[in-house]
Amino acid sequence: MNILEKFFGNVSFKSDAEIDLMQDSARIVSDTLAMLADEIKPGIKTITLDRLAESFIRDHKATPAFIGLYGYPNTLCTSVNDEIVHGIPGNRELRDGDIISIDCGAIMHQFYSDQAYTFGIGEISEDKKRLITVTYECLILGIEQMKSYYKVGDISFAIEQHALRNGYQIVEELVGHGIGRKIHEFPQIPNYGQKGSGTILVTGFVLAIEPMLTHGSSKILKLDDGWTIVTRDGSPAAHFEHNVAIRNGKPTVLSDFSKIELVLSRRGYFKAQDFVSIENSINY
Ligand code: MG
Ligand code: MG
């Protein structure tokens, strides 16, 4: 245990070399999501996406992180429309106008990565485009707060304020988290909270930041499958998740959504990045 760990209790600090290893792990998941970006279309089953992802990760000498995690059965969480997170892949066929959050994790060099991207299938409504865009903007604004001597509450506050400003609700029961040799490490990163509160951030933190926004009520329900979390009022939800390290006092995004965006652009599919209306100071 180094002196930082002594001071910060449960936080597991990563060295530069470890962050490089985590970037390898993150790359596999981003590449998996980019591969899936080319496969999503009306008529495809979510289990097909899951099988493609599992093969892709194993072919790249990594291990799917979610299979067996707390007893979860699959490689992906595929959450469609009113499903917020933890949708289990199955025979459901995606339809034109659906939105789907695909959450994927892998283990490489003994380090976890855990990312999510919300896709639109075919033509989606303006309402859904806006929900996805604002959720993505919340992710960027949260990441911008990941600087040395800022606090966890600064991330939470930035995400919550942007969501509320735009008329969306935050799902309070589900949170971001530290990530490393374990998928869920200390601290938790709620998507709501008070500026200047909570754990102080310094170089060596690696966090999974993951805003989840709903168009209607933020009340949730868990389905009988024991996993799928849906909005109680049936309104759609969106979810993005990046893995971010603090290096030299500033955020470094380890995941890479640019590959996903390239595929979506080539296919003429919607992507949140086209509609972002905030200043983006994050380089990735
Ligand atoms: Mg995730
Ligand atoms: Mg996560």
PDB file of C-alpha atoms and ligand atoms in Angstrom:
ATOM      1  CA  MET A   1       0.000   0.000   0.000  1.00  0.00           C
ATOM      2  CA  ASN A   2       1.478   3.342  -0.977  1.00  0.00           C
ATOM      3  CA  ILE A   3       0.953   6.566   0.927  1.00  0.00           C
ATOM      4  CA  LEU A   4      -1.908   7.670  -1.328  1.00  0.00           C
ATOM      5  CA  GLU A   5      -3.787   4.458  -0.702  1.00  0.00           C
ATOM      6  CA  LYS A   6      -3.243   4.918   2.999  1.00  0.00           C
ATOM      7  CA  PHE A   7      -4.748   8.383   2.817  1.00  0.00           C
ATOM      8  CA  PHE A   8      -7.597   7.556   0.406  1.00  0.00           C
ATOM      9  CA  GLY A   9      -8.705   4.320   1.998  1.00  0.00           C
ATOM     10  CA  ASN A  10     -10.332   2.120  -0.611  1.00  0.00           C
ATOM     11  CA  VAL A  11      -9.114   3.829  -3.776  1.00  0.00           C
ATOM     12  CA  SER A  12      -6.789   1.718  -5.918  1.00  0.00           C
ATOM     13  CA  PHE A  13      -4.347   4.076  -7.621  1.00  0.00           C
ATOM     14  CA  LYS A  14      -2.908   3.180 -10.998  1.00  0.00           C
ATOM     15  CA  SER A  15       0.618   3.944 -12.142  1.00  0.00           C
ATOM     16  CA  ASP A  16       1.296   5.237 -15.672  1.00  0.00           C
ATOM     17  CA  ALA A  17       2.319   1.720 -16.702  1.00  0.00           C
ATOM     18  CA  GLU A  18      -0.936   0.290 -15.333  1.00  0.00           C
ATOM     19  CA  ILE A  19      -2.961   2.972 -17.101  1.00  0.00           C
ATOM     20  CA  ASP A  20      -1.260   1.941 -20.362  1.00  0.00           C
ATOM     21  CA  LEU A  21      -2.379  -1.642 -19.720  1.00  0.00           C
ATOM     22  CA  MET A  22      -5.895  -0.411 -18.961  1.00  0.00           C
ATOM     23  CA  GLN A  23      -5.873   1.447 -22.268  1.00  0.00           C
ATOM     24  CA  ASP A  24      -5.219  -1.853 -24.061  1.00  0.00           C
ATOM     25  CA  SER A  25      -8.160  -3.356 -22.246  1.00  0.00           C
ATOM     26  CA  ALA A  26     -10.336  -0.333 -23.082  1.00  0.00           C
ATOM     27  CA  ARG A  27      -9.337  -0.539 -26.749  1.00  0.00           C
ATOM     28  CA  ILE A  28     -10.711  -4.064 -27.059  1.00  0.00           C
ATOM     29  CA  VAL A  29     -14.111  -2.942 -25.781  1.00  0.00           C
ATOM     30  CA  SER A  30     -14.199   0.159 -28.012  1.00  0.00           C
ATOM     31  CA  ASP A  31     -13.245  -2.025 -30.982  1.00  0.00           C
ATOM     32  CA  THR A  32     -16.012  -4.467 -30.059  1.00  0.00           C
ATOM     33  CA  LEU A  33     -18.578  -1.643 -29.969  1.00  0.00           C
ATOM     34  CA  ALA A  34     -17.279  -0.358 -33.330  1.00  0.00           C
ATOM     35  CA  MET A  35     -17.661  -3.862 -34.786  1.00  0.00           C
ATOM     36  CA  LEU A  36     -21.242  -3.955 -33.466  1.00  0.00           C
ATOM     37  CA  ALA A  37     -21.915  -0.489 -34.939  1.00  0.00           C
ATOM     38  CA  ASP A  38     -21.600  -2.173 -38.332  1.00  0.00           C
ATOM     39  CA  GLU A  39     -24.008  -4.979 -37.417  1.00  0.00           C
ATOM     40  CA  ILE A  40     -26.946  -3.171 -35.825  1.00  0.00           C
ATOM     41  CA  LYS A  41     -29.956  -2.973 -38.118  1.00  0.00           C
ATOM     42  CA  PRO A  42     -33.677  -3.698 -38.103  1.00  0.00           C
ATOM     43  CA  GLY A  43     -34.265  -7.450 -37.778  1.00  0.00           C
ATOM     44  CA  ILE A  44     -31.046  -8.417 -35.990  1.00  0.00           C
ATOM     45  CA  LYS A  45     -31.486 -10.267 -32.695  1.00  0.00           C
ATOM     46  CA  THR A  46     -29.747  -8.995 -29.592  1.00  0.00           C
ATOM     47  CA  ILE A  47     -28.361 -12.500 -28.962  1.00  0.00           C
ATOM     48  CA  THR A  48     -26.648 -12.332 -32.362  1.00  0.00           C
ATOM     49  CA  LEU A  49     -24.889  -9.137 -31.289  1.00  0.00           C
ATOM     50  CA  ASP A  50     -23.904 -10.858 -28.048  1.00  0.00           C
ATOM     51  CA  ARG A  51     -22.356 -13.869 -29.828  1.00  0.00           C
ATOM     52  CA  LEU A  52     -20.450 -11.611 -32.228  1.00  0.00           C
ATOM     53  CA  ALA A  53     -19.087  -9.612 -29.289  1.00  0.00           C
ATOM     54  CA  GLU A  54     -18.008 -12.688 -27.345  1.00  0.00           C
ATOM     55  CA  SER A  55     -16.135 -14.139 -30.342  1.00  0.00           C
ATOM     56  CA  PHE A  56     -14.532 -10.787 -31.121  1.00  0.00           C
ATOM     57  CA  ILE A  57     -13.242 -10.330 -27.579  1.00  0.00           C
ATOM     58  CA  ARG A  58     -11.908 -13.895 -27.335  1.00  0.00           C
ATOM     59  CA  ASP A  59     -10.307 -13.629 -30.800  1.00  0.00           C
ATOM     60  CA  HIS A  60      -8.382 -10.640 -29.472  1.00  0.00           C
ATOM     61  CA  LYS A  61      -7.049 -12.639 -26.528  1.00  0.00           C
ATOM     62  CA  ALA A  62      -9.226 -10.896 -23.978  1.00  0.00           C
ATOM     63  CA  THR A  63     -12.012 -12.253 -21.762  1.00  0.00           C
ATOM     64  CA  PRO A  64     -15.620 -11.029 -21.740  1.00  0.00           C
ATOM     65  CA  ALA A  65     -16.002  -9.386 -18.340  1.00  0.00           C
ATOM     66  CA  PHE A  66     -19.723  -9.694 -17.774  1.00  0.00           C
ATOM     67  CA  ILE A  67     -20.209 -13.451 -18.220  1.00  0.00           C
ATOM     68  CA  GLY A  68     -20.552 -14.830 -14.704  1.00  0.00           C
ATOM     69  CA  LEU A  69     -20.226 -11.402 -13.088  1.00  0.00           C
ATOM     70  CA  TYR A  70     -22.674 -11.534 -10.165  1.00  0.00           C
ATOM     71  CA  GLY A  71     -24.153 -14.475 -12.117  1.00  0.00           C
ATOM     72  CA  TYR A  72     -24.868 -12.489 -15.322  1.00  0.00           C
ATOM     73  CA  PRO A  73     -25.238 -14.810 -18.341  1.00  0.00           C
ATOM     74  CA  ASN A  74     -23.908 -12.819 -21.333  1.00  0.00           C
ATOM     75  CA  THR A  75     -21.118 -10.719 -22.853  1.00  0.00           C
ATOM     76  CA  LEU A  76     -23.294  -7.670 -23.493  1.00  0.00           C
ATOM     77  CA  CYS A  77     -26.083  -5.828 -21.802  1.00  0.00           C
ATOM     78  CA  THR A  78     -28.475  -4.836 -24.604  1.00  0.00           C
ATOM     79  CA  SER A  79     -31.038  -2.353 -23.301  1.00  0.00           C
ATOM     80  CA  VAL A  80     -33.692  -1.298 -25.813  1.00  0.00           C
ATOM     81  CA  ASN A  81     -35.905   1.824 -25.595  1.00  0.00           C
ATOM     82  CA  ASP A  82     -37.382   1.913 -22.051  1.00  0.00           C
ATOM     83  CA  GLU A  83     -34.735  -0.533 -20.810  1.00  0.00           C
ATOM     84  CA  ILE A  84     -32.095   1.523 -19.037  1.00  0.00           C
ATOM     85  CA  VAL A  85     -29.383  -1.052 -18.286  1.00  0.00           C
ATOM     86  CA  HIS A  86     -28.775  -4.794 -17.837  1.00  0.00           C
ATOM     87  CA  GLY A  87     -31.032  -5.894 -20.706  1.00  0.00           C
ATOM     88  CA  ILE A  88     -30.241  -9.550 -21.370  1.00  0.00           C
ATOM     89  CA  PRO A  89     -29.549 -10.467 -25.011  1.00  0.00           C
ATOM     90  CA  GLY A  90     -32.133 -12.820 -26.488  1.00  0.00           C
ATOM     91  CA  ASN A  91     -34.453 -13.360 -29.429  1.00  0.00           C
ATOM     92  CA  ARG A  92     -35.741  -9.808 -29.467  1.00  0.00           C
ATOM     93  CA  GLU A  93     -35.292  -8.329 -32.928  1.00  0.00           C
ATOM     94  CA  LEU A  94     -34.305  -4.692 -33.215  1.00  0.00           C
ATOM     95  CA  ARG A  95     -36.777  -2.530 -35.120  1.00  0.00           C
ATOM     96  CA  ASP A  96     -36.483   0.641 -37.119  1.00  0.00           C
ATOM     97  CA  GLY A  97     -36.731   3.556 -34.663  1.00  0.00           C
ATOM     98  CA  ASP A  98     -35.462   1.630 -31.617  1.00  0.00           C
ATOM     99  CA  ILE A  99     -32.602   2.889 -29.519  1.00  0.00           C
ATOM    100  CA  ILE A 100     -30.243   0.436 -27.837  1.00  0.00           C
ATOM    101  CA  SER A 101     -27.627   0.931 -25.173  1.00  0.00           C
ATOM    102  CA  ILE A 102     -24.930  -1.689 -25.640  1.00  0.00           C
ATOM    103  CA  ASP A 103     -22.798  -2.097 -22.530  1.00  0.00           C
ATOM    104  CA  CYS A 104     -19.704  -4.269 -22.859  1.00  0.00           C
ATOM    105  CA  GLY A 105     -16.799  -5.224 -20.631  1.00  0.00           C
ATOM    106  CA  ALA A 106     -13.534  -7.096 -21.101  1.00  0.00           C
ATOM    107  CA  ILE A 107     -10.551  -8.197 -19.081  1.00  0.00           C
ATOM    108  CA  MET A 108      -7.061  -7.888 -20.515  1.00  0.00           C
ATOM    109  CA  HIS A 109      -3.699  -7.854 -18.677  1.00  0.00           C
ATOM    110  CA  GLN A 110      -5.900  -8.505 -15.609  1.00  0.00           C
ATOM    111  CA  PHE A 111      -7.545  -5.097 -15.976  1.00  0.00           C
ATOM    112  CA  TYR A 112     -11.225  -4.496 -16.599  1.00  0.00           C
ATOM    113  CA  SER A 113     -12.807  -2.097 -19.009  1.00  0.00           C
ATOM    114  CA  ASP A 114     -16.513  -1.298 -19.112  1.00  0.00           C
ATOM    115  CA  GLN A 115     -18.120   0.949 -21.739  1.00  0.00           C
ATOM    116  CA  ALA A 116     -21.528   1.723 -23.172  1.00  0.00           C
ATOM    117  CA  TYR A 117     -22.828   3.480 -26.267  1.00  0.00           C
ATOM    118  CA  THR A 118     -26.435   4.219 -27.213  1.00  0.00           C
ATOM    119  CA  PHE A 119     -27.234   3.558 -30.874  1.00  0.00           C
ATOM    120  CA  GLY A 120     -30.273   4.429 -32.959  1.00  0.00           C
ATOM    121  CA  ILE A 121     -31.605   1.740 -35.286  1.00  0.00           C
ATOM    122  CA  GLY A 122     -32.455   3.073 -38.736  1.00  0.00           C
ATOM    123  CA  GLU A 123     -34.469   6.290 -38.497  1.00  0.00           C
ATOM    124  CA  ILE A 124     -35.124   7.424 -34.935  1.00  0.00           C
ATOM    125  CA  SER A 125     -37.381  10.209 -33.663  1.00  0.00           C
ATOM    126  CA  GLU A 126     -36.122  13.712 -32.939  1.00  0.00           C
ATOM    127  CA  ASP A 127     -37.016  13.131 -29.274  1.00  0.00           C
ATOM    128  CA  LYS A 128     -34.760  10.098 -29.090  1.00  0.00           C
ATOM    129  CA  LYS A 129     -31.951  11.899 -30.925  1.00  0.00           C
ATOM    130  CA  ARG A 130     -32.104  14.706 -28.398  1.00  0.00           C
ATOM    131  CA  LEU A 131     -32.174  12.333 -25.411  1.00  0.00           C
ATOM    132  CA  ILE A 132     -29.103  10.485 -26.717  1.00  0.00           C
ATOM    133  CA  THR A 133     -27.285  13.733 -27.510  1.00  0.00           C
ATOM    134  CA  VAL A 134     -27.889  15.269 -24.091  1.00  0.00           C
ATOM    135  CA  THR A 135     -26.798  12.040 -22.369  1.00  0.00           C
ATOM    136  CA  TYR A 136     -23.588  12.103 -24.376  1.00  0.00           C
ATOM    137  CA  GLU A 137     -23.078  15.778 -23.485  1.00  0.00           C
ATOM    138  CA  CYS A 138     -23.514  14.869 -19.805  1.00  0.00           C
ATOM    139  CA  LEU A 139     -20.732  12.315 -20.217  1.00  0.00           C
ATOM    140  CA  ILE A 140     -18.388  14.944 -21.676  1.00  0.00           C
ATOM    141  CA  LEU A 141     -19.256  17.504 -18.990  1.00  0.00           C
ATOM    142  CA  GLY A 142     -18.715  14.921 -16.255  1.00  0.00           C
ATOM    143  CA  ILE A 143     -15.333  13.903 -17.647  1.00  0.00           C
ATOM    144  CA  GLU A 144     -14.237  17.545 -17.764  1.00  0.00           C
ATOM    145  CA  GLN A 145     -14.492  17.609 -13.966  1.00  0.00           C
ATOM    146  CA  MET A 146     -12.001  14.731 -13.613  1.00  0.00           C
ATOM    147  CA  LYS A 147      -9.057  16.875 -12.616  1.00  0.00           C
ATOM    148  CA  SER A 148      -6.750  16.717  -9.640  1.00  0.00           C
ATOM    149  CA  TYR A 149      -8.213  18.341  -6.523  1.00  0.00           C
ATOM    150  CA  TYR A 150     -11.723  18.362  -7.954  1.00  0.00           C
ATOM    151  CA  LYS A 151     -14.173  16.099  -6.138  1.00  0.00           C
ATOM    152  CA  VAL A 152     -16.515  13.300  -7.117  1.00  0.00           C
ATOM    153  CA  GLY A 153     -19.452  15.617  -6.426  1.00  0.00           C
ATOM    154  CA  ASP A 154     -18.189  17.985  -9.141  1.00  0.00           C
ATOM    155  CA  ILE A 155     -18.614  15.213 -11.720  1.00  0.00           C
ATOM    156  CA  SER A 156     -22.049  14.310 -10.351  1.00  0.00           C
ATOM    157  CA  PHE A 157     -23.216  17.927 -10.239  1.00  0.00           C
ATOM    158  CA  ALA A 158     -22.096  18.678 -13.826  1.00  0.00           C
ATOM    159  CA  ILE A 159     -23.987  15.639 -15.143  1.00  0.00           C
ATOM    160  CA  GLU A 160     -27.142  16.314 -13.163  1.00  0.00           C
ATOM    161  CA  GLN A 161     -27.336  20.007 -13.977  1.00  0.00           C
ATOM    162  CA  HIS A 162     -27.008  19.453 -17.702  1.00  0.00           C
ATOM    163  CA  ALA A 163     -29.685  16.755 -17.646  1.00  0.00           C
ATOM    164  CA  LEU A 164     -32.148  18.870 -15.646  1.00  0.00           C
ATOM    165  CA  ARG A 165     -31.449  21.974 -17.725  1.00  0.00           C
ATOM    166  CA  ASN A 166     -32.551  20.024 -20.760  1.00  0.00           C
ATOM    167  CA  GLY A 167     -35.661  18.572 -19.174  1.00  0.00           C
ATOM    168  CA  TYR A 168     -34.371  15.060 -18.497  1.00  0.00           C
ATOM    169  CA  GLN A 169     -34.210  12.995 -15.330  1.00  0.00           C
ATOM    170  CA  ILE A 170     -31.293  11.155 -13.750  1.00  0.00           C
ATOM    171  CA  VAL A 171     -31.605   7.540 -12.695  1.00  0.00           C
ATOM    172  CA  GLU A 172     -30.323   7.764  -9.139  1.00  0.00           C
ATOM    173  CA  GLU A 173     -30.106   4.065  -8.317  1.00  0.00           C
ATOM    174  CA  LEU A 174     -27.389   3.371 -10.898  1.00  0.00           C
ATOM    175  CA  VAL A 175     -23.940   4.900 -10.657  1.00  0.00           C
ATOM    176  CA  GLY A 176     -20.485   5.064 -12.218  1.00  0.00           C
ATOM    177  CA  HIS A 177     -17.516   3.606 -10.385  1.00  0.00           C
ATOM    178  CA  GLY A 178     -13.797   3.203 -10.015  1.00  0.00           C
ATOM    179  CA  ILE A 179     -12.386   0.499 -12.290  1.00  0.00           C
ATOM    180  CA  GLY A 180      -9.169  -1.513 -12.407  1.00  0.00           C
ATOM    181  CA  ARG A 181      -8.335  -5.046 -11.326  1.00  0.00           C
ATOM    182  CA  LYS A 182     -11.934  -5.182 -10.225  1.00  0.00           C
ATOM    183  CA  ILE A 183     -14.809  -3.971 -12.370  1.00  0.00           C
ATOM    184  CA  HIS A 184     -16.478  -2.042  -9.570  1.00  0.00           C
ATOM    185  CA  GLU A 185     -13.977  -0.236  -7.391  1.00  0.00           C
ATOM    186  CA  PHE A 186     -14.286   2.652  -4.982  1.00  0.00           C
ATOM    187  CA  PRO A 187     -15.517   5.378  -5.309  1.00  0.00           C
ATOM    188  CA  GLN A 188     -19.050   5.281  -6.656  1.00  0.00           C
ATOM    189  CA  ILE A 189     -19.833   8.113  -9.080  1.00  0.00           C
ATOM    190  CA  PRO A 190     -23.495   9.085  -8.806  1.00  0.00           C
ATOM    191  CA  ASN A 191     -24.957  11.074 -11.686  1.00  0.00           C
ATOM    192  CA  TYR A 192     -26.420  13.590  -9.257  1.00  0.00           C
ATOM    193  CA  GLY A 193     -24.958  15.435  -6.303  1.00  0.00           C
ATOM    194  CA  GLN A 194     -23.460  18.525  -4.750  1.00  0.00           C
ATOM    195  CA  LYS A 195     -20.525  20.440  -6.138  1.00  0.00           C
ATOM    196  CA  GLY A 196     -17.447  20.150  -3.917  1.00  0.00           C
ATOM    197  CA  SER A 197     -18.670  17.066  -2.065  1.00  0.00           C
ATOM    198  CA  GLY A 198     -17.263  13.553  -1.816  1.00  0.00           C
ATOM    199  CA  THR A 199     -13.880  12.000  -2.482  1.00  0.00           C
ATOM    200  CA  ILE A 200     -11.107  14.253  -3.748  1.00  0.00           C
ATOM    201  CA  LEU A 201      -9.649  13.283  -7.128  1.00  0.00           C
ATOM    202  CA  VAL A 202      -5.939  13.039  -7.936  1.00  0.00           C
ATOM    203  CA  THR A 203      -3.674  11.526 -10.576  1.00  0.00           C
ATOM    204  CA  GLY A 204      -3.930   7.738 -10.663  1.00  0.00           C
ATOM    205  CA  PHE A 205      -7.710   7.505 -10.379  1.00  0.00           C
ATOM    206  CA  VAL A 206      -9.418   5.511 -13.145  1.00  0.00           C
ATOM    207  CA  LEU A 207     -13.195   5.855 -13.291  1.00  0.00           C
ATOM    208  CA  ALA A 208     -16.087   4.578 -15.363  1.00  0.00           C
ATOM    209  CA  ILE A 209     -18.341   7.604 -15.867  1.00  0.00           C
ATOM    210  CA  GLU A 210     -21.802   6.541 -17.007  1.00  0.00           C
ATOM    211  CA  PRO A 211     -24.755   8.937 -17.129  1.00  0.00           C
ATOM    212  CA  MET A 212     -28.188   7.355 -17.573  1.00  0.00           C
ATOM    213  CA  LEU A 213     -30.985   9.726 -18.521  1.00  0.00           C
ATOM    214  CA  THR A 214     -34.706   9.246 -18.979  1.00  0.00           C
ATOM    215  CA  HIS A 215     -37.184  11.237 -21.004  1.00  0.00           C
ATOM    216  CA  GLY A 216     -39.985  10.828 -18.476  1.00  0.00           C
ATOM    217  CA  SER A 217     -39.961   9.756 -14.863  1.00  0.00           C
ATOM    218  CA  SER A 218     -36.691   8.535 -13.344  1.00  0.00           C
ATOM    219  CA  LYS A 219     -38.526   5.830 -11.400  1.00  0.00           C
ATOM    220  CA  ILE A 220     -37.306   2.371 -12.283  1.00  0.00           C
ATOM    221  CA  LEU A 221     -38.450  -1.234 -12.173  1.00  0.00           C
ATOM    222  CA  LYS A 222     -36.538  -4.490 -12.336  1.00  0.00           C
ATOM    223  CA  LEU A 223     -38.122  -7.069 -14.661  1.00  0.00           C
ATOM    224  CA  ASP A 224     -38.858 -10.656 -13.643  1.00  0.00           C
ATOM    225  CA  ASP A 225     -35.677 -11.847 -15.398  1.00  0.00           C
ATOM    226  CA  GLY A 226     -33.892 -10.459 -12.337  1.00  0.00           C
ATOM    227  CA  TRP A 227     -31.682  -8.155 -14.396  1.00  0.00           C
ATOM    228  CA  THR A 228     -33.357  -5.776 -16.824  1.00  0.00           C
ATOM    229  CA  ILE A 229     -33.935  -2.313 -15.375  1.00  0.00           C
ATOM    230  CA  VAL A 230     -36.680  -0.341 -17.138  1.00  0.00           C
ATOM    231  CA  THR A 231     -38.316   3.036 -16.664  1.00  0.00           C
ATOM    232  CA  ARG A 232     -41.537   2.620 -14.726  1.00  0.00           C
ATOM    233  CA  ASP A 233     -43.491   4.847 -17.110  1.00  0.00           C
ATOM    234  CA  GLY A 234     -42.141   3.174 -20.253  1.00  0.00           C
ATOM    235  CA  SER A 235     -40.323   6.272 -21.484  1.00  0.00           C
ATOM    236  CA  PRO A 236     -37.017   5.792 -23.317  1.00  0.00           C
ATOM    237  CA  ALA A 237     -33.615   5.977 -21.624  1.00  0.00           C
ATOM    238  CA  ALA A 238     -30.073   6.537 -22.878  1.00  0.00           C
ATOM    239  CA  HIS A 239     -26.706   5.532 -21.432  1.00  0.00           C
ATOM    240  CA  PHE A 240     -23.074   6.214 -22.287  1.00  0.00           C
ATOM    241  CA  GLU A 241     -19.992   5.012 -20.423  1.00  0.00           C
ATOM    242  CA  HIS A 242     -16.352   5.955 -20.852  1.00  0.00           C
ATOM    243  CA  ASN A 243     -13.289   4.774 -18.908  1.00  0.00           C
ATOM    244  CA  VAL A 244     -11.181   7.738 -17.881  1.00  0.00           C
ATOM    245  CA  ALA A 245      -7.873   8.052 -16.036  1.00  0.00           C
ATOM    246  CA  ILE A 246      -6.504  11.126 -14.327  1.00  0.00           C
ATOM    247  CA  ARG A 247      -2.990  11.579 -15.697  1.00  0.00           C
ATOM    248  CA  ASN A 248      -0.842  14.577 -14.837  1.00  0.00           C
ATOM    249  CA  GLY A 249      -3.867  16.057 -13.113  1.00  0.00           C
ATOM    250  CA  LYS A 250      -6.108  15.903 -16.190  1.00  0.00           C
ATOM    251  CA  PRO A 251      -8.633  13.473 -17.674  1.00  0.00           C
ATOM    252  CA  THR A 252      -7.387  10.984 -20.266  1.00  0.00           C
ATOM    253  CA  VAL A 253     -10.163   9.015 -21.910  1.00  0.00           C
ATOM    254  CA  LEU A 254      -8.994   5.412 -22.300  1.00  0.00           C
ATOM    255  CA  SER A 255     -11.934   4.260 -24.403  1.00  0.00           C
ATOM    256  CA  ASP A 256     -12.197   5.465 -27.999  1.00  0.00           C
ATOM    257  CA  PHE A 257     -15.604   6.127 -29.507  1.00  0.00           C
ATOM    258  CA  SER A 258     -14.140   7.680 -32.666  1.00  0.00           C
ATOM    259  CA  LYS A 259     -14.079   4.226 -34.265  1.00  0.00           C
ATOM    260  CA  ILE A 260     -17.774   3.768 -33.524  1.00  0.00           C
ATOM    261  CA  GLU A 261     -18.514   7.195 -34.992  1.00  0.00           C
ATOM    262  CA  LEU A 262     -16.598   6.405 -38.184  1.00  0.00           C
ATOM    263  CA  VAL A 263     -18.690   3.299 -38.764  1.00  0.00           C
ATOM    264  CA  LEU A 264     -21.967   5.109 -38.018  1.00  0.00           C
ATOM    265  CA  SER A 265     -21.005   7.975 -40.367  1.00  0.00           C
ATOM    266  CA  ARG A 266     -20.180   5.571 -43.170  1.00  0.00           C
ATOM    267  CA  ARG A 267     -23.548   3.891 -42.720  1.00  0.00           C
ATOM    268  CA  GLY A 268     -25.466   7.170 -42.459  1.00  0.00           C
ATOM    269  CA  TYR A 269     -26.656   6.176 -38.968  1.00  0.00           C
ATOM    270  CA  PHE A 270     -27.391   8.675 -36.236  1.00  0.00           C
ATOM    271  CA  LYS A 271     -24.610   9.504 -33.798  1.00  0.00           C
ATOM    272  CA  ALA A 272     -24.789  11.846 -30.835  1.00  0.00           C
ATOM    273  CA  GLN A 273     -21.522  13.519 -31.700  1.00  0.00           C
ATOM    274  CA  ASP A 274     -23.108  15.265 -34.703  1.00  0.00           C
ATOM    275  CA  PHE A 275     -25.511  17.227 -32.546  1.00  0.00           C
ATOM    276  CA  VAL A 276     -23.374  18.106 -29.532  1.00  0.00           C
ATOM    277  CA  SER A 277     -23.882  21.792 -28.748  1.00  0.00           C
ATOM    278  CA  ILE A 278     -21.510  22.249 -25.812  1.00  0.00           C
ATOM    279  CA  GLU A 279     -17.838  23.166 -25.832  1.00  0.00           C
ATOM    280  CA  ASN A 280     -15.854  19.939 -25.798  1.00  0.00           C
ATOM    281  CA  SER A 281     -12.430  20.279 -24.232  1.00  0.00           C
ATOM    282  CA  ILE A 282     -11.830  16.537 -24.008  1.00  0.00           C
ATOM    283  CA  ASN A 283      -9.426  15.067 -26.541  1.00  0.00           C
ATOM    284  CA  TYR A 284     -10.325  11.603 -27.647  1.00  0.00           C
TER     285      TYR A 284
HETATM  286 MG    MG B   1     -21.044  -0.767 -18.162  1.00  0.00          MG
HETATM  287 MG    MG B   2     -19.995   0.473 -15.384  1.00  0.00          MG
END
